[in-house]
């Protein structure tokens, strides 16, 4: 069961220049939406980031080649099969899908980017995907974000959509996005995917820089189990339909407002993945302040966020602060003066100068731990850097989901 | 329930120059052995390694100071309370215990090394420890290894003892050791402890080098949950009683045989911790071969051994090899050619050249996965380095033990 506010927004703004469709192609299961096609206006700029996993899936390899060669016009996403660990045959199948979509739409094959999510190591039924393309292309619509968000899910329990409108100096900008994933890696369903579009007019190089920076604050700051998928991809499209005014540098007067709104949408989509984390019953924000560098803040935040002992303590609503201190202690921060470290859970200070806080009570600790949303704030008191990571607890259901998955 | 052969050896060799005792001091629970004293002959050389955790416990800080100042004559170990996160008061209490033991035995306080394991963040009842010293000192005996191994346990389910005799060129050498721990960090009971003694005559500097090297192949190659304790310590004592012949360099004719026998004892004691890992139902050896460096082999082995997805798949006896590949892929090996990677489970090759092996069958994979002891062999095929890590699976009981621990 997902944690906290996971509602789909009441208003999902269509993005001029983007059309989506979803169909049931029967890739793995019959009668289940499993194929999404996204059409991108030829005016658009597109930015992409992909998994760092050396065992990246066949579609990720094809995507990288295509993206290097041409501006994308179509994205094609299948669920049910990740087409990972499938060697040269898998790559050929990903290429076949792109070629089939290209021939039906009159574009070059390298303007099509493929995405797959699902079981690893089984041959992708690319024939079924190709057979589903006609139906998908017949149903393209700017209003299909919600349906498409459902169509890219695997074992997620909720569709993940965020949408915003901002007005900057009289220009309306719209941003809508969707994501999927319930772990950084979803067992056999091994993928975190994110697609965000805006009608802002942003120069391609700047768009890629913005995506990289925003990704570091959103999808790259979540962890359910510390595993990184073979298929993770994130796409940001700027269709340019909102204005002829091109945002071409960080100094442009519209830049900061658009950047901030995009960041909000990305953070929301990333947090939705954690809120729908496998077996999650708590949503935790690990905020580290007072570091010498962002890197060491991030190391500490991840050590805490990924500690099975911390995560099980949160599942148990047990204010077991010794586990948090221990994780801070092994995060590898050089010359950490532990006697300066302070730790709070929401408004309750639990650790002051490296020991239990003077006015801390177990009752106060357990009261805050019983809430579904908890911010763990760790102050290293040695600098001005800060970083934040989002995670969830580790429950019986995490083990159950991942142990039972293929049975 | 511990996995596989965890029996205490039929013969536990006494080590001339070492006496041990155990008593119930009532540190946390009444009527439970919780205080162990080890007396070391003044002829002995002693080596120590301690936790890398920045939040190391008070006894670890005292131990480091004492060990730097003098050759140890007594080790004093209490369970029930880790004396960690206890600030200057905790350090004073550890000092008090050492001073009390020193005054009763006529040695200097800095020849006493303190060890604590148990709950973090509560004041240690050092008065109870000190009150228990007289009883402990009255019962010192060379034959108390088994009783002492029971006396240092917290929530471990089995005592952990290893013992060996070897004969080198007519000289008999005896080695006996004990360990405790069920996770790299044991929740509030936050400690891995290891004590090994031999009657070999080894120069102190060489002994420290040997301990560091052996530790890298044993206690530093096990992981249950990836958490590193605030209290981990490992001690190696060479009493010198077996021979007047001093082993003073790796070129000494007795060196290699003694080193190998010590390594066997350490690896056994380390493996026993994993076999008794929290909720463990499987014992896994992750062996990485064909690396460019030991470090990258170790990175890959730890990525696999610590992946919650790999660990839950082993709990489920599910040959979900995609999870192993994914962990190899995110281990951070630079320029890894995934199409060269081979993976086997015991004798079953599951992955050949980065894809599923040609003659692999799900039946063969699941048959090997149903065994309680499994070797995951990963060949990176890019060099000659190798490394091995020991771990266990992730079960419902892991979550139960760690979520329910304080309730």
mmCIF file of N, CA, C and O in Angstrom, chain A residues 53-55 61 85 87 120-121 185 187-188 225 227-228 307-309 312 315-316 318-323 325-326 328-330 338-339 341 354-355 362 394-396 398-400 402-406, chain B residues 53-55 61 85 87 120-121 185 187-188 225 227-228 307-309 312 315-316 318-323 325-326 328-330 338-339 341 354-355 362 394-396 398-400 402-404 406:
data_model
loop_
_atom_site.group_PDB
_atom_site.id
_atom_site.type_symbol
_atom_site.label_atom_id
_atom_site.label_comp_id
_atom_site.label_asym_id
_atom_site.label_seq_id
_atom_site.Cartn_x
_atom_site.Cartn_y
_atom_site.Cartn_z
ATOM 1 N N UNK A 53 24.200 1.221 -14.953
ATOM 2 C CA UNK A 53 24.481 -0.206 -14.804
ATOM 3 C C UNK A 53 25.193 -0.743 -16.044
ATOM 4 O O UNK A 53 24.726 -0.568 -17.165
ATOM 5 N N UNK A 54 26.351 -1.420 -15.827
ATOM 6 C CA UNK A 54 27.125 -1.946 -16.962
ATOM 7 C C UNK A 54 26.316 -2.978 -17.744
ATOM 8 O O UNK A 54 26.474 -3.116 -18.960
ATOM 9 N N UNK A 55 25.462 -3.713 -17.033
ATOM 10 C CA UNK A 55 24.588 -4.674 -17.719
ATOM 11 C C UNK A 55 23.323 -3.973 -18.190
ATOM 12 O O UNK A 55 22.234 -4.383 -17.827
ATOM 13 N N UNK A 61 20.814 0.253 -24.964
ATOM 14 C CA UNK A 61 21.925 0.371 -25.921
ATOM 15 C C UNK A 61 21.461 0.986 -27.234
ATOM 16 O O UNK A 61 22.124 1.865 -27.799
ATOM 17 N N UNK A 85 19.762 -8.780 -20.631
ATOM 18 C CA UNK A 85 20.477 -10.054 -20.583
ATOM 19 C C UNK A 85 20.104 -10.920 -21.779
ATOM 20 O O UNK A 85 20.103 -12.143 -21.705
ATOM 21 N N UNK A 87 21.429 -10.332 -25.053
ATOM 22 C CA UNK A 87 22.477 -10.379 -26.076
ATOM 23 C C UNK A 87 22.124 -9.701 -27.384
ATOM 24 O O UNK A 87 21.327 -8.749 -27.431
ATOM 25 N N UNK A 120 13.669 -10.029 -16.737
ATOM 26 C CA UNK A 120 15.012 -10.048 -17.307
ATOM 27 C C UNK A 120 15.301 -11.427 -17.874
ATOM 28 O O UNK A 120 14.900 -12.438 -17.300
ATOM 29 N N UNK A 121 16.012 -11.471 -18.994
ATOM 30 C CA UNK A 121 16.628 -12.717 -19.437
ATOM 31 C C UNK A 121 15.740 -13.605 -20.291
ATOM 32 O O UNK A 121 16.138 -14.703 -20.644
ATOM 33 N N UNK A 185 15.520 -0.905 -8.319
ATOM 34 C CA UNK A 185 15.368 -1.971 -9.284
ATOM 35 C C UNK A 185 14.105 -2.697 -8.873
ATOM 36 O O UNK A 185 13.852 -2.951 -7.713
ATOM 37 N N UNK A 187 12.709 -6.066 -9.122
ATOM 38 C CA UNK A 187 13.177 -7.452 -9.327
ATOM 39 C C UNK A 187 13.362 -7.869 -10.776
ATOM 40 O O UNK A 187 14.281 -7.404 -11.439
ATOM 41 N N UNK A 188 12.503 -8.735 -11.268
ATOM 42 C CA UNK A 188 12.571 -9.021 -12.696
ATOM 43 C C UNK A 188 12.030 -7.845 -13.480
ATOM 44 O O UNK A 188 12.404 -7.627 -14.622
ATOM 45 N N UNK A 225 15.912 -0.099 -2.147
ATOM 46 C CA UNK A 225 16.736 -1.210 -1.695
ATOM 47 C C UNK A 225 18.192 -1.073 -2.117
ATOM 48 O O UNK A 225 18.981 -1.992 -1.923
ATOM 49 N N UNK A 227 19.443 -1.160 -4.964
ATOM 50 C CA UNK A 227 19.764 -1.803 -6.228
ATOM 51 C C UNK A 227 19.472 -0.859 -7.394
ATOM 52 O O UNK A 227 18.470 -0.160 -7.393
ATOM 53 N N UNK A 228 20.347 -0.858 -8.387
ATOM 54 C CA UNK A 228 20.211 -0.001 -9.556
ATOM 55 C C UNK A 228 19.852 -0.855 -10.758
ATOM 56 O O UNK A 228 20.497 -1.850 -11.036
ATOM 57 N N UNK A 307 20.477 1.477 5.106
ATOM 58 C CA UNK A 307 20.781 0.531 6.184
ATOM 59 C C UNK A 307 19.558 -0.338 6.484
ATOM 60 O O UNK A 307 18.505 0.157 6.887
ATOM 61 N N UNK A 308 19.680 -1.644 6.307
ATOM 62 C CA UNK A 308 18.545 -2.518 6.640
ATOM 63 C C UNK A 308 18.130 -2.385 8.101
ATOM 64 O O UNK A 308 16.949 -2.537 8.425
ATOM 65 N N UNK A 309 19.082 -2.085 8.964
ATOM 66 C CA UNK A 309 18.744 -1.966 10.387
ATOM 67 C C UNK A 309 17.956 -0.695 10.656
ATOM 68 O O UNK A 309 17.014 -0.696 11.448
ATOM 69 N N UNK A 312 14.390 -1.373 9.100
ATOM 70 C CA UNK A 312 13.511 -2.232 9.900
ATOM 71 C C UNK A 312 13.073 -1.533 11.182
ATOM 72 O O UNK A 312 11.952 -1.746 11.650
ATOM 73 N N UNK A 315 10.179 0.553 10.210
ATOM 74 C CA UNK A 315 9.013 -0.325 10.035
ATOM 75 C C UNK A 315 8.389 -0.630 11.394
ATOM 76 O O UNK A 315 7.165 -0.646 11.549
ATOM 77 N N UNK A 316 9.237 -0.849 12.403
ATOM 78 C CA UNK A 316 8.750 -1.201 13.740
ATOM 79 C C UNK A 316 8.355 0.019 14.564
ATOM 80 O O UNK A 316 7.941 -0.121 15.709
ATOM 81 N N UNK A 318 10.257 2.065 15.914
ATOM 82 C CA UNK A 318 11.140 2.000 17.082
ATOM 83 C C UNK A 318 12.223 3.067 16.922
ATOM 84 O O UNK A 318 13.012 3.019 15.991
ATOM 85 N N UNK A 319 12.248 4.029 17.844
ATOM 86 C CA UNK A 319 13.201 5.145 17.741
ATOM 87 C C UNK A 319 14.603 4.671 18.144
ATOM 88 O O UNK A 319 15.199 5.144 19.106
ATOM 89 N N UNK A 320 15.116 3.738 17.369
ATOM 90 C CA UNK A 320 16.395 3.080 17.675
ATOM 91 C C UNK A 320 17.523 3.929 17.094
ATOM 92 O O UNK A 320 18.131 3.598 16.070
ATOM 93 N N UNK A 321 17.816 5.048 17.779
ATOM 94 C CA UNK A 321 18.732 6.039 17.200
ATOM 95 C C UNK A 321 20.154 5.520 17.080
ATOM 96 O O UNK A 321 20.937 6.025 16.287
ATOM 97 N N UNK A 322 20.503 4.485 17.867
ATOM 98 C CA UNK A 322 21.847 3.920 17.758
ATOM 99 C C UNK A 322 22.121 3.409 16.354
ATOM 100 O O UNK A 322 23.238 3.504 15.843
ATOM 101 N N UNK A 323 21.090 2.883 15.693
ATOM 102 C CA UNK A 323 21.276 2.387 14.324
ATOM 103 C C UNK A 323 21.563 3.526 13.350
ATOM 104 O O UNK A 323 22.321 3.361 12.399
ATOM 105 N N UNK A 325 23.036 6.453 14.176
ATOM 106 C CA UNK A 325 24.415 6.885 14.464
ATOM 107 C C UNK A 325 25.417 5.917 13.851
ATOM 108 O O UNK A 325 26.414 6.328 13.259
ATOM 109 N N UNK A 326 25.162 4.623 13.982
ATOM 110 C CA UNK A 326 26.097 3.635 13.446
ATOM 111 C C UNK A 326 26.230 3.803 11.936
ATOM 112 O O UNK A 326 27.330 3.748 11.389
ATOM 113 N N UNK A 328 25.699 6.592 10.177
ATOM 114 C CA UNK A 328 26.468 7.820 9.960
ATOM 115 C C UNK A 328 27.956 7.515 10.138
ATOM 116 O O UNK A 328 28.799 7.945 9.352
ATOM 117 N N UNK A 329 28.248 6.714 11.132
ATOM 118 C CA UNK A 329 29.639 6.419 11.473
ATOM 119 C C UNK A 329 30.368 5.609 10.423
ATOM 120 O O UNK A 329 31.581 5.723 10.288
ATOM 121 N N UNK A 330 29.647 4.779 9.674
ATOM 122 C CA UNK A 330 30.357 3.989 8.663
ATOM 123 C C UNK A 330 30.187 4.547 7.257
ATOM 124 O O UNK A 330 30.554 3.896 6.281
ATOM 125 N N UNK A 338 32.538 13.033 15.724
ATOM 126 C CA UNK A 338 31.213 12.530 16.095
ATOM 127 C C UNK A 338 30.610 13.333 17.244
ATOM 128 O O UNK A 338 29.391 13.345 17.401
ATOM 129 N N UNK A 339 31.449 14.007 17.992
ATOM 130 C CA UNK A 339 30.909 14.770 19.130
ATOM 131 C C UNK A 339 30.255 16.079 18.700
ATOM 132 O O UNK A 339 29.775 16.840 19.544
ATOM 133 N N UNK A 341 27.961 15.840 16.048
ATOM 134 C CA UNK A 341 26.823 15.403 15.228
ATOM 135 C C UNK A 341 25.500 15.498 15.996
ATOM 136 O O UNK A 341 25.396 15.059 17.140
ATOM 137 N N UNK A 354 26.646 13.940 19.465
ATOM 138 C CA UNK A 354 27.103 12.555 19.388
ATOM 139 C C UNK A 354 26.554 11.610 20.432
ATOM 140 O O UNK A 354 26.813 10.420 20.397
ATOM 141 N N UNK A 355 25.807 12.149 21.396
ATOM 142 C CA UNK A 355 25.192 11.289 22.411
ATOM 143 C C UNK A 355 23.689 11.592 22.452
ATOM 144 O O UNK A 355 23.221 12.533 21.821
ATOM 145 N N UNK A 362 12.127 8.471 25.349
ATOM 146 C CA UNK A 362 11.733 7.358 24.481
ATOM 147 C C UNK A 362 10.288 7.566 23.996
ATOM 148 O O UNK A 362 9.952 7.254 22.850
ATOM 149 N N UNK A 394 11.708 -0.993 5.579
ATOM 150 C CA UNK A 394 11.893 -2.383 5.119
ATOM 151 C C UNK A 394 10.960 -3.258 5.938
ATOM 152 O O UNK A 394 11.130 -3.389 7.151
ATOM 153 N N UNK A 395 9.971 -3.827 5.261
ATOM 154 C CA UNK A 395 8.908 -4.543 5.956
ATOM 155 C C UNK A 395 8.893 -6.013 5.571
ATOM 156 O O UNK A 395 9.589 -6.442 4.662
ATOM 157 N N UNK A 396 8.082 -6.787 6.279
ATOM 158 C CA UNK A 396 7.869 -8.180 5.875
ATOM 159 C C UNK A 396 7.486 -8.250 4.405
ATOM 160 O O UNK A 396 7.895 -9.129 3.671
ATOM 161 N N UNK A 398 8.283 -6.408 1.919
ATOM 162 C CA UNK A 398 9.383 -6.304 0.961
ATOM 163 C C UNK A 398 9.946 -7.686 0.668
ATOM 164 O O UNK A 398 10.152 -8.064 -0.481
ATOM 165 N N UNK A 399 10.188 -8.454 1.727
ATOM 166 C CA UNK A 399 10.740 -9.807 1.549
ATOM 167 C C UNK A 399 9.727 -10.666 0.795
ATOM 168 O O UNK A 399 10.072 -11.398 -0.136
ATOM 169 N N UNK A 400 8.483 -10.538 1.190
ATOM 170 C CA UNK A 400 7.438 -11.359 0.561
ATOM 171 C C UNK A 400 7.354 -11.072 -0.942
ATOM 172 O O UNK A 400 7.374 -11.988 -1.763
ATOM 173 N N UNK A 402 9.557 -9.788 -2.944
ATOM 174 C CA UNK A 402 10.748 -10.141 -3.707
ATOM 175 C C UNK A 402 11.096 -11.619 -3.649
ATOM 176 O O UNK A 402 11.794 -12.131 -4.524
ATOM 177 N N UNK A 403 10.611 -12.297 -2.615
ATOM 178 C CA UNK A 403 10.860 -13.735 -2.541
ATOM 179 C C UNK A 403 9.796 -14.491 -3.337
ATOM 180 O O UNK A 403 10.068 -15.548 -3.895
ATOM 181 N N UNK A 404 8.600 -13.937 -3.406
ATOM 182 C CA UNK A 404 7.506 -14.653 -4.062
ATOM 183 C C UNK A 404 7.321 -14.274 -5.513
ATOM 184 O O UNK A 404 6.496 -14.836 -6.216
ATOM 185 N N UNK A 405 8.103 -13.304 -5.977
ATOM 186 C CA UNK A 405 7.794 -12.650 -7.229
ATOM 187 C C UNK A 405 7.562 -13.586 -8.403
ATOM 188 O O UNK A 405 6.615 -13.428 -9.156
ATOM 189 N N UNK A 406 8.428 -14.579 -8.537
ATOM 190 C CA UNK A 406 8.283 -15.427 -9.716
ATOM 191 C C UNK A 406 7.442 -16.669 -9.451
ATOM 192 O O UNK A 406 7.236 -17.472 -10.341
ATOM 193 N N UNK B 53 34.234 2.227 12.147
ATOM 194 C CA UNK B 53 33.094 3.126 12.335
ATOM 195 C C UNK B 53 33.511 4.362 13.144
ATOM 196 O O UNK B 53 34.105 4.244 14.211
ATOM 197 N N UNK B 54 33.195 5.557 12.598
ATOM 198 C CA UNK B 54 33.581 6.801 13.279
ATOM 199 C C UNK B 54 32.920 6.913 14.649
ATOM 200 O O UNK B 54 33.481 7.497 15.574
ATOM 201 N N UNK B 55 31.689 6.373 14.748
ATOM 202 C CA UNK B 55 31.007 6.357 16.038
ATOM 203 C C UNK B 55 31.438 5.124 16.845
ATOM 204 O O UNK B 55 30.598 4.343 17.263
ATOM 205 N N UNK B 61 37.571 3.128 22.168
ATOM 206 C CA UNK B 61 38.476 4.283 22.321
ATOM 207 C C UNK B 61 39.513 4.015 23.420
ATOM 208 O O UNK B 61 40.704 4.288 23.264
ATOM 209 N N UNK B 85 27.748 5.414 22.165
ATOM 210 C CA UNK B 85 26.885 6.608 22.167
ATOM 211 C C UNK B 85 26.697 7.116 23.585
ATOM 212 O O UNK B 85 25.671 7.691 23.924
ATOM 213 N N UNK B 87 29.270 8.906 25.316
ATOM 214 C CA UNK B 87 30.058 10.098 25.615
ATOM 215 C C UNK B 87 31.163 9.901 26.643
ATOM 216 O O UNK B 87 31.701 8.796 26.791
ATOM 217 N N UNK B 120 22.945 -0.123 22.539
ATOM 218 C CA UNK B 120 23.619 1.149 22.324
ATOM 219 C C UNK B 120 22.874 2.249 23.072
ATOM 220 O O UNK B 120 21.653 2.245 23.128
ATOM 221 N N UNK B 121 23.636 3.203 23.620
ATOM 222 C CA UNK B 121 23.028 4.455 24.061
ATOM 223 C C UNK B 121 22.497 4.443 25.474
ATOM 224 O O UNK B 121 21.907 5.420 25.916
ATOM 225 N N UNK B 185 26.508 -5.770 11.966
ATOM 226 C CA UNK B 185 26.112 -5.074 13.169
ATOM 227 C C UNK B 185 24.945 -5.863 13.731
ATOM 228 O O UNK B 185 24.052 -6.292 13.012
ATOM 229 N N UNK B 187 21.934 -5.287 15.683
ATOM 230 C CA UNK B 187 21.059 -4.165 16.076
ATOM 231 C C UNK B 187 21.539 -3.352 17.257
ATOM 232 O O UNK B 187 22.538 -2.672 17.206
ATOM 233 N N UNK B 188 20.830 -3.435 18.362
ATOM 234 C CA UNK B 188 21.352 -2.786 19.554
ATOM 235 C C UNK B 188 22.538 -3.556 20.092
ATOM 236 O O UNK B 188 23.423 -2.991 20.705
ATOM 237 N N UNK B 225 24.153 -7.829 6.584
ATOM 238 C CA UNK B 225 23.259 -6.756 6.159
ATOM 239 C C UNK B 225 24.011 -5.511 5.719
ATOM 240 O O UNK B 225 23.402 -4.489 5.456
ATOM 241 N N UNK B 227 25.771 -3.572 7.376
ATOM 242 C CA UNK B 227 25.994 -2.591 8.437
ATOM 243 C C UNK B 227 27.274 -2.922 9.202
ATOM 244 O O UNK B 227 27.553 -4.080 9.482
ATOM 245 N N UNK B 228 28.031 -1.894 9.533
ATOM 246 C CA UNK B 228 29.295 -2.069 10.257
ATOM 247 C C UNK B 228 29.118 -1.563 11.679
ATOM 248 O O UNK B 228 28.663 -0.446 11.890
ATOM 249 N N UNK B 307 23.063 -7.243 -2.030
ATOM 250 C CA UNK B 307 21.843 -6.865 -2.743
ATOM 251 C C UNK B 307 20.620 -7.507 -2.090
ATOM 252 O O UNK B 307 20.504 -8.726 -2.030
ATOM 253 N N UNK B 308 19.691 -6.705 -1.585
ATOM 254 C CA UNK B 308 18.481 -7.287 -0.994
ATOM 255 C C UNK B 308 17.719 -8.153 -1.994
ATOM 256 O O UNK B 308 17.071 -9.124 -1.597
ATOM 257 N N UNK B 309 17.803 -7.800 -3.274
ATOM 258 C CA UNK B 309 17.073 -8.579 -4.273
ATOM 259 C C UNK B 309 17.715 -9.941 -4.487
ATOM 260 O O UNK B 309 17.027 -10.952 -4.629
ATOM 261 N N UNK B 312 16.905 -11.980 -1.221
ATOM 262 C CA UNK B 312 15.539 -12.506 -1.124
ATOM 263 C C UNK B 312 15.314 -13.618 -2.137
ATOM 264 O O UNK B 312 14.572 -14.566 -1.871
ATOM 265 N N UNK B 315 16.614 -16.691 -0.561
ATOM 266 C CA UNK B 315 15.651 -17.141 0.455
ATOM 267 C C UNK B 315 14.523 -17.924 -0.218
ATOM 268 O O UNK B 315 14.059 -18.952 0.284
ATOM 269 N N UNK B 316 14.087 -17.450 -1.384
ATOM 270 C CA UNK B 316 12.967 -18.089 -2.092
ATOM 271 C C UNK B 316 13.423 -19.283 -2.934
ATOM 272 O O UNK B 316 12.603 -19.917 -3.593
ATOM 273 N N UNK B 318 14.941 -19.183 -5.640
ATOM 274 C CA UNK B 318 14.562 -18.806 -6.998
ATOM 275 C C UNK B 318 15.831 -18.411 -7.762
ATOM 276 O O UNK B 318 16.501 -17.458 -7.395
ATOM 277 N N UNK B 319 16.137 -19.165 -8.807
ATOM 278 C CA UNK B 319 17.381 -18.917 -9.569
ATOM 279 C C UNK B 319 17.217 -17.684 -10.456
ATOM 280 O O UNK B 319 17.266 -17.735 -11.674
ATOM 281 N N UNK B 320 17.015 -16.558 -9.811
ATOM 282 C CA UNK B 320 16.717 -15.309 -10.495
ATOM 283 C C UNK B 320 18.033 -14.640 -10.875
ATOM 284 O O UNK B 320 18.461 -13.658 -10.274
ATOM 285 N N UNK B 321 18.675 -15.175 -11.917
ATOM 286 C CA UNK B 321 20.043 -14.759 -12.241
ATOM 287 C C UNK B 321 20.116 -13.316 -12.723
ATOM 288 O O UNK B 321 21.165 -12.685 -12.632
ATOM 289 N N UNK B 322 19.001 -12.778 -13.213
ATOM 290 C CA UNK B 322 19.003 -11.372 -13.620
ATOM 291 C C UNK B 322 19.379 -10.454 -12.472
ATOM 292 O O UNK B 322 20.038 -9.429 -12.665
ATOM 293 N N UNK B 323 18.986 -10.814 -11.261
ATOM 294 C CA UNK B 323 19.329 -9.981 -10.108
ATOM 295 C C UNK B 323 20.832 -10.005 -9.836
ATOM 296 O O UNK B 323 21.409 -9.012 -9.401
ATOM 297 N N UNK B 325 23.214 -10.540 -12.177
ATOM 298 C CA UNK B 325 23.819 -9.732 -13.245
ATOM 299 C C UNK B 325 23.658 -8.245 -12.958
ATOM 300 O O UNK B 325 24.592 -7.462 -13.134
ATOM 301 N N UNK B 326 22.470 -7.865 -12.536
ATOM 302 C CA UNK B 326 22.231 -6.443 -12.265
ATOM 303 C C UNK B 326 23.177 -5.938 -11.187
ATOM 304 O O UNK B 326 23.743 -4.851 -11.292
ATOM 305 N N UNK B 328 26.156 -7.209 -10.384
ATOM 306 C CA UNK B 328 27.491 -7.135 -10.991
ATOM 307 C C UNK B 328 27.602 -5.837 -11.792
ATOM 308 O O UNK B 328 28.616 -5.132 -11.727
ATOM 309 N N UNK B 329 26.543 -5.521 -12.500
ATOM 310 C CA UNK B 329 26.548 -4.355 -13.383
ATOM 311 C C UNK B 329 26.646 -3.036 -12.665
ATOM 312 O O UNK B 329 27.155 -2.056 -13.211
ATOM 313 N N UNK B 330 26.149 -2.958 -11.426
ATOM 314 C CA UNK B 330 26.229 -1.666 -10.727
ATOM 315 C C UNK B 330 27.353 -1.622 -9.701
ATOM 316 O O UNK B 330 27.432 -0.672 -8.911
ATOM 317 N N UNK B 338 30.577 -6.691 -20.373
ATOM 318 C CA UNK B 338 29.575 -7.614 -19.828
ATOM 319 C C UNK B 338 29.449 -8.868 -20.679
ATOM 320 O O UNK B 338 29.013 -9.900 -20.184
ATOM 321 N N UNK B 339 29.852 -8.786 -21.924
ATOM 322 C CA UNK B 339 29.722 -9.956 -22.795
ATOM 323 C C UNK B 339 30.803 -11.007 -22.530
ATOM 324 O O UNK B 339 30.844 -12.045 -23.195
ATOM 325 N N UNK B 341 31.276 -11.893 -19.170
ATOM 326 C CA UNK B 341 31.019 -12.328 -17.793
ATOM 327 C C UNK B 341 30.302 -13.683 -17.753
ATOM 328 O O UNK B 341 29.317 -13.901 -18.459
ATOM 329 N N UNK B 354 27.622 -13.077 -20.647
ATOM 330 C CA UNK B 354 26.689 -11.996 -20.361
ATOM 331 C C UNK B 354 25.233 -12.282 -20.624
ATOM 332 O O UNK B 354 24.364 -11.456 -20.347
ATOM 333 N N UNK B 355 24.928 -13.467 -21.174
ATOM 334 C CA UNK B 355 23.538 -13.851 -21.402
ATOM 335 C C UNK B 355 23.303 -15.214 -20.747
ATOM 336 O O UNK B 355 24.244 -15.855 -20.275
ATOM 337 N N UNK B 362 15.822 -23.841 -16.149
ATOM 338 C CA UNK B 362 15.258 -23.338 -14.894
ATOM 339 C C UNK B 362 15.230 -24.452 -13.847
ATOM 340 O O UNK B 362 15.456 -24.200 -12.656
ATOM 341 N N UNK B 394 18.222 -13.217 2.851
ATOM 342 C CA UNK B 394 17.388 -12.234 3.567
ATOM 343 C C UNK B 394 15.984 -12.803 3.678
ATOM 344 O O UNK B 394 15.297 -12.982 2.670
ATOM 345 N N UNK B 395 15.569 -13.087 4.896
ATOM 346 C CA UNK B 395 14.314 -13.810 5.116
ATOM 347 C C UNK B 395 13.323 -12.959 5.901
ATOM 348 O O UNK B 395 13.665 -11.904 6.431
ATOM 349 N N UNK B 396 12.101 -13.437 5.999
ATOM 350 C CA UNK B 396 11.127 -12.792 6.875
ATOM 351 C C UNK B 396 11.708 -12.608 8.274
ATOM 352 O O UNK B 396 11.507 -11.597 8.922
ATOM 353 N N UNK B 398 14.691 -12.092 9.241
ATOM 354 C CA UNK B 398 15.596 -10.958 9.403
ATOM 355 C C UNK B 398 14.788 -9.717 9.800
ATOM 356 O O UNK B 398 15.150 -8.987 10.724
ATOM 357 N N UNK B 399 13.709 -9.478 9.060
ATOM 358 C CA UNK B 399 12.876 -8.310 9.359
ATOM 359 C C UNK B 399 12.262 -8.454 10.747
ATOM 360 O O UNK B 399 12.261 -7.514 11.551
ATOM 361 N N UNK B 400 11.796 -9.654 11.039
ATOM 362 C CA UNK B 400 11.144 -9.884 12.336
ATOM 363 C C UNK B 400 12.123 -9.612 13.491
ATOM 364 O O UNK B 400 11.812 -8.882 14.432
ATOM 365 N N UNK B 402 14.828 -7.848 13.525
ATOM 366 C CA UNK B 402 15.296 -6.466 13.635
ATOM 367 C C UNK B 402 14.184 -5.465 13.878
ATOM 368 O O UNK B 402 14.428 -4.367 14.357
ATOM 369 N N UNK B 403 12.970 -5.850 13.516
ATOM 370 C CA UNK B 403 11.840 -4.957 13.790
ATOM 371 C C UNK B 403 11.320 -5.168 15.200
ATOM 372 O O UNK B 403 10.853 -4.233 15.838
ATOM 373 N N UNK B 404 11.446 -6.393 15.702
ATOM 374 C CA UNK B 404 10.852 -6.699 17.008
ATOM 375 C C UNK B 404 11.842 -6.581 18.142
ATOM 376 O O UNK B 404 11.495 -6.735 19.296
ATOM 377 N N UNK B 406 13.467 -4.594 20.095
ATOM 378 C CA UNK B 406 13.345 -3.905 21.386
ATOM 379 C C UNK B 406 11.969 -4.055 22.003
ATOM 380 O O UNK B 406 11.706 -3.540 23.064
#
